[in-house]
mmCIF file of C-alpha atoms in Angstrom:
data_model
loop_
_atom_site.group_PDB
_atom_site.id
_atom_site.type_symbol
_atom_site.label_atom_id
_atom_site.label_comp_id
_atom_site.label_asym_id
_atom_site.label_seq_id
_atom_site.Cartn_x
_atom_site.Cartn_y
_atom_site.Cartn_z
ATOM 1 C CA UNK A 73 -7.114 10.120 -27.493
ATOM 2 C CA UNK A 74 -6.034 12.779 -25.189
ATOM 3 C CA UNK A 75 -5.061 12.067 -22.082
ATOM 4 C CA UNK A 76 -7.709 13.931 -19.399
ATOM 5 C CA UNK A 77 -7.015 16.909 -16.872
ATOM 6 C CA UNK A 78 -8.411 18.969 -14.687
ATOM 7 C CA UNK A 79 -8.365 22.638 -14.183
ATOM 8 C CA UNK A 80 -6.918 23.873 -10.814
ATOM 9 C CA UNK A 81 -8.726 24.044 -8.084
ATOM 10 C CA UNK A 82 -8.018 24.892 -4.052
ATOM 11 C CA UNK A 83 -7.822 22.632 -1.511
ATOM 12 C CA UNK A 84 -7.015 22.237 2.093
ATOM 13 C CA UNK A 85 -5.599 19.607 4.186
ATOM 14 C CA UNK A 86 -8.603 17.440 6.353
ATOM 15 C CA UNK A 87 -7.036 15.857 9.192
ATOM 16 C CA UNK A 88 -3.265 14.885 9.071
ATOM 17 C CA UNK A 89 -3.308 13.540 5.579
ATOM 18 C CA UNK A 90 -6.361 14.290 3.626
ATOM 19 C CA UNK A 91 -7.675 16.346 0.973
ATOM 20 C CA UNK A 92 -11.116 16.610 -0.118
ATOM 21 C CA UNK A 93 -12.112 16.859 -3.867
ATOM 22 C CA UNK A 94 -14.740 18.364 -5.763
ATOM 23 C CA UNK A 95 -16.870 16.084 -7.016
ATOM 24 C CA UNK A 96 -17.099 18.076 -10.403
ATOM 25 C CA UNK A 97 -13.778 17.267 -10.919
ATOM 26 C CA UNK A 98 -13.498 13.703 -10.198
ATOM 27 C CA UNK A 99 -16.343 12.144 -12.118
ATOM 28 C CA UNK A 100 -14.779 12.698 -15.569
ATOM 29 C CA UNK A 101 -11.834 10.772 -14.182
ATOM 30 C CA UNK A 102 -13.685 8.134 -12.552
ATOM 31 C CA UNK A 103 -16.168 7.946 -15.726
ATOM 32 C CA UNK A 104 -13.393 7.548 -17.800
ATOM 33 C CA UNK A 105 -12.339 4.387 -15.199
ATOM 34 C CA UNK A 106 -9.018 6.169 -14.182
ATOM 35 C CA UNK A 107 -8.657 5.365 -10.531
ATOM 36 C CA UNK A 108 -5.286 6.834 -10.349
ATOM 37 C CA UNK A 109 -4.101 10.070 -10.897
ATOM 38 C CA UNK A 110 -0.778 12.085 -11.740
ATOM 39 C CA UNK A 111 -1.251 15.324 -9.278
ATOM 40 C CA UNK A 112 0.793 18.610 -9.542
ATOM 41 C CA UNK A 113 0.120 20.704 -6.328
ATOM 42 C CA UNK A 114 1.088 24.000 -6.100
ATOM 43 C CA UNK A 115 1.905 26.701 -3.666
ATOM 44 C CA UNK A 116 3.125 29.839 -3.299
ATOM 45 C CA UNK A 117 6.578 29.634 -5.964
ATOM 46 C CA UNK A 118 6.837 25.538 -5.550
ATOM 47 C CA UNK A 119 5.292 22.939 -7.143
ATOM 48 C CA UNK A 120 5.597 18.724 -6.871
ATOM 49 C CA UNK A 121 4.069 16.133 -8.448
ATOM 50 C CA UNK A 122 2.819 12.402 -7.488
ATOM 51 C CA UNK A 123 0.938 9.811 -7.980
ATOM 52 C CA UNK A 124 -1.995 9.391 -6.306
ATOM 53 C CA UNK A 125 -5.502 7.090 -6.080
ATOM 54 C CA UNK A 126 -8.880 8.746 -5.931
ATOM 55 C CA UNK A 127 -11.272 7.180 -3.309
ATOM 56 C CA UNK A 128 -14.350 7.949 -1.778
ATOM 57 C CA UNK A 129 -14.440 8.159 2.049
ATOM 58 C CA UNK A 130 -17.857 9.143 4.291
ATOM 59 C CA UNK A 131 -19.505 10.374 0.761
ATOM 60 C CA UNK A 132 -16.643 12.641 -0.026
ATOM 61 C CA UNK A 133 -13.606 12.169 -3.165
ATOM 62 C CA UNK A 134 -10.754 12.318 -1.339
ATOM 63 C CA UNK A 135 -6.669 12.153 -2.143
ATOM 64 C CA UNK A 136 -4.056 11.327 0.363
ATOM 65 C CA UNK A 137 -1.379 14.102 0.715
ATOM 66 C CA UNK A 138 1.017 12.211 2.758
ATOM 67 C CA UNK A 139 3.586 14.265 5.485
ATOM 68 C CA UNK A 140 6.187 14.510 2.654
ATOM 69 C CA UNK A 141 4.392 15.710 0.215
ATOM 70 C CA UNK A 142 3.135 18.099 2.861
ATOM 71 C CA UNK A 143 7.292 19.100 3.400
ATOM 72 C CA UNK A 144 7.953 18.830 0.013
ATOM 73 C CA UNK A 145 5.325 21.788 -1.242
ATOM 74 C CA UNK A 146 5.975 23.724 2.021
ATOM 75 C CA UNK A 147 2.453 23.141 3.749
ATOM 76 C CA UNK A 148 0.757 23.177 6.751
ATOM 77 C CA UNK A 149 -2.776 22.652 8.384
ATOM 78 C CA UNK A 150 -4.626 25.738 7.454
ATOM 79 C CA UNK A 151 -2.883 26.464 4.479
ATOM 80 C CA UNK A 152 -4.717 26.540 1.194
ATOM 81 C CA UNK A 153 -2.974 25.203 -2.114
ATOM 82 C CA UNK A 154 -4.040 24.574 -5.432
ATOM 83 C CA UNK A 155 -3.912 20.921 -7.204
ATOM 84 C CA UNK A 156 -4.400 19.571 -10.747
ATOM 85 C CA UNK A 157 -5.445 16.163 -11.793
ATOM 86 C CA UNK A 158 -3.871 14.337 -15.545
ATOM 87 C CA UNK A 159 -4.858 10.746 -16.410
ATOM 88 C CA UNK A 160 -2.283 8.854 -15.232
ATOM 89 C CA UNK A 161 -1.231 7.185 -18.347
ATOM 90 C CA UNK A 162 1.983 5.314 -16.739
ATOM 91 C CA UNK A 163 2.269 1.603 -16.579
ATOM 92 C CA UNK A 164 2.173 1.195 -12.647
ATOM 93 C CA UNK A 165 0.314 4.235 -11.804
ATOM 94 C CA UNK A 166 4.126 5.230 -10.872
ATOM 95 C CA UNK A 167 6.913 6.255 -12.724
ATOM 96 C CA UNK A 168 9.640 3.214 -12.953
ATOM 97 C CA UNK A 169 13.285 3.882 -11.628
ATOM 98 C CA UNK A 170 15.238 3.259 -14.378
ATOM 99 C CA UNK A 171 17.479 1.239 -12.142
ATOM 100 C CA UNK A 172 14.919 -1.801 -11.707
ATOM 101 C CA UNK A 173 13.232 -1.188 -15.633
ATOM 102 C CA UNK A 174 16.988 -2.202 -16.799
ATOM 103 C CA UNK A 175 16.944 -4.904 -14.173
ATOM 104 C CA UNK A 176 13.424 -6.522 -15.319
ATOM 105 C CA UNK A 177 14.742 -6.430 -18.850
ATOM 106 C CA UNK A 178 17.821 -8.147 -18.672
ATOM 107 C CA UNK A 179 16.133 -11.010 -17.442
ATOM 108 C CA UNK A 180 12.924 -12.156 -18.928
ATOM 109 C CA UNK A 181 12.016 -14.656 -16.253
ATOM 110 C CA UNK A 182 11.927 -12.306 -13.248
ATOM 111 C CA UNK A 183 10.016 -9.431 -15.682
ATOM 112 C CA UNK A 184 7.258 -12.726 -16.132
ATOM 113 C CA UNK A 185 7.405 -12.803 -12.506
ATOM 114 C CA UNK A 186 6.842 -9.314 -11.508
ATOM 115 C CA UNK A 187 4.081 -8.663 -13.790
ATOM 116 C CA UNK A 188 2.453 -11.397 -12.553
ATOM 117 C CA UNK A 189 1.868 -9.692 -8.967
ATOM 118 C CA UNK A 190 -0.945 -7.658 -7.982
ATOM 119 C CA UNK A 191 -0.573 -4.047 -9.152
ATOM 120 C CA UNK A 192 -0.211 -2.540 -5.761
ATOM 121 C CA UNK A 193 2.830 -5.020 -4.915
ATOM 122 C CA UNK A 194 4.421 -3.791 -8.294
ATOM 123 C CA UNK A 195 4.109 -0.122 -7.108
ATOM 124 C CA UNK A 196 5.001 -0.479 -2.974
ATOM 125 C CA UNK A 197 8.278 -2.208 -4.775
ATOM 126 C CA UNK A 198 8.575 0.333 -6.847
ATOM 127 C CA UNK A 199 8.295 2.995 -4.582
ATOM 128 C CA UNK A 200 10.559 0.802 -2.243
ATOM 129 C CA UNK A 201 12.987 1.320 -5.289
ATOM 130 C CA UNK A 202 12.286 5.078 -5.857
ATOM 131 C CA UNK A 203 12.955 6.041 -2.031
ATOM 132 C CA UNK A 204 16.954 5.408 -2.205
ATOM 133 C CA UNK A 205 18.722 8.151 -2.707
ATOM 134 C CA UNK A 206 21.742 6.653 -4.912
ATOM 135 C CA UNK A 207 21.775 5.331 -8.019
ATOM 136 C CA UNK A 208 24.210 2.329 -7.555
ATOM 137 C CA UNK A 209 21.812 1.216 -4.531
ATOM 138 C CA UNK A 210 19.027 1.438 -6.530
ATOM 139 C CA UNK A 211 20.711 -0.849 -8.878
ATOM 140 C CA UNK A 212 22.239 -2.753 -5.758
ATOM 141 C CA UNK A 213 18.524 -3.309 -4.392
ATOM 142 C CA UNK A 214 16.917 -3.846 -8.045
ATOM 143 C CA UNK A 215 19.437 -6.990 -8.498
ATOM 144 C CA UNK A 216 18.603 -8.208 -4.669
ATOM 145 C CA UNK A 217 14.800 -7.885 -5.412
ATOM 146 C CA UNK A 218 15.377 -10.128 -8.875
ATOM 147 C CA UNK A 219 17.205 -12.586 -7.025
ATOM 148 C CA UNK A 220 14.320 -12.789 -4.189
ATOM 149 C CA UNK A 221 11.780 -12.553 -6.827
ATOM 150 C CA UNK A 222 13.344 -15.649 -8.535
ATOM 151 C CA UNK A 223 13.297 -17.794 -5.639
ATOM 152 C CA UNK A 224 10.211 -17.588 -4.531
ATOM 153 C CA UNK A 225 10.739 -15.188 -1.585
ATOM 154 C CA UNK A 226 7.211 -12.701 -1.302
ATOM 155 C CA UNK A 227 7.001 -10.919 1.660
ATOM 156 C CA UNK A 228 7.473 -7.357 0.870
ATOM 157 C CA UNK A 229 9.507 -6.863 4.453
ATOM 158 C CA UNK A 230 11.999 -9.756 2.762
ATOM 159 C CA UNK A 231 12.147 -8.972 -1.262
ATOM 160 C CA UNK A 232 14.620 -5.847 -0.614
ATOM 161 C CA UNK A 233 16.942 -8.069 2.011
ATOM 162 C CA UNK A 234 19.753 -9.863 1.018
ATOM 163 C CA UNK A 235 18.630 -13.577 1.674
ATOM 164 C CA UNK A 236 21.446 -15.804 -0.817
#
């Protein structure tokens, strides 16, 4: 089956962080039970891409286009820019650092572990993962994380920190 998508369509920021959808082009995704979304915004000669949740606020569809995102695509309030919307097919509803995909697999019992947490603690560690810059600290953090993860530590301020 092929994976869904939208058409383009313009959009604004609402308040600091929010964009509002047309409804037109949410209900196929939300029909189809995807809840999260791979977005490509647009503007002027750049374009990013993220994933994103689709949620209903005060009767609206609405997306969360964070500050960085914001720097990232070279917005401001007032300026209009164009989005798209795929089916997020991905695992996590975020794309896995290779760093920490290596580090689940070379050791089944934290991989049984880590799938069996919630799937928004899988993606804030994840994105936890995806926000350092370096490779070797990715790994560095992956192999701290698996070591957490195996004793029992699960506070998401703790599973990045060095604890044995």
């Amino acid at each position: 089956m092929t994976p869904l998508n939208s058409n383009r369509f313009e959009v604004t920021l609402v308040g600091t962080h929010g964009l509002v959808l047309p409804e037109a082009t949410v209900l196929p995704f939300l029909d189809k039970g995807c809840t999260r979304v791979l977005i490509k915004a647009f503007f002027k000669d750049k374009e990013i891409s993220f994933h994103g949740a689709l949620h209903q606020y005060q009767g609206q569809f609405m997306l969360s286009f964070g500050k960085g995102y914001q720097k990232a695509l070279g917005v401001f309030p007032n300026d209009y820019f164009e989005l798209q919307l795929f089916e997020d097919t991905s695992k996590y509803g975020v794309e896995m650092p290779e760093e920490l995909s290596a580090v689940l697999e070379s050791d089944p019992e934290v991989s049984a572990l880590f799938e069996a947490f919630t799937p928004g603690k899988k993606r804030s560690l994840i994105y936890a993962i995806l926000k350092i810059k370096t490779s070797q600290t990715r790994i560095d953090k992956a192999l701290i994380l698996s070591e957490n993860i195996k004793h029992g530590i699960s506070d998401p301020k703790e599973m990045l920190k060095k604890q044995f």
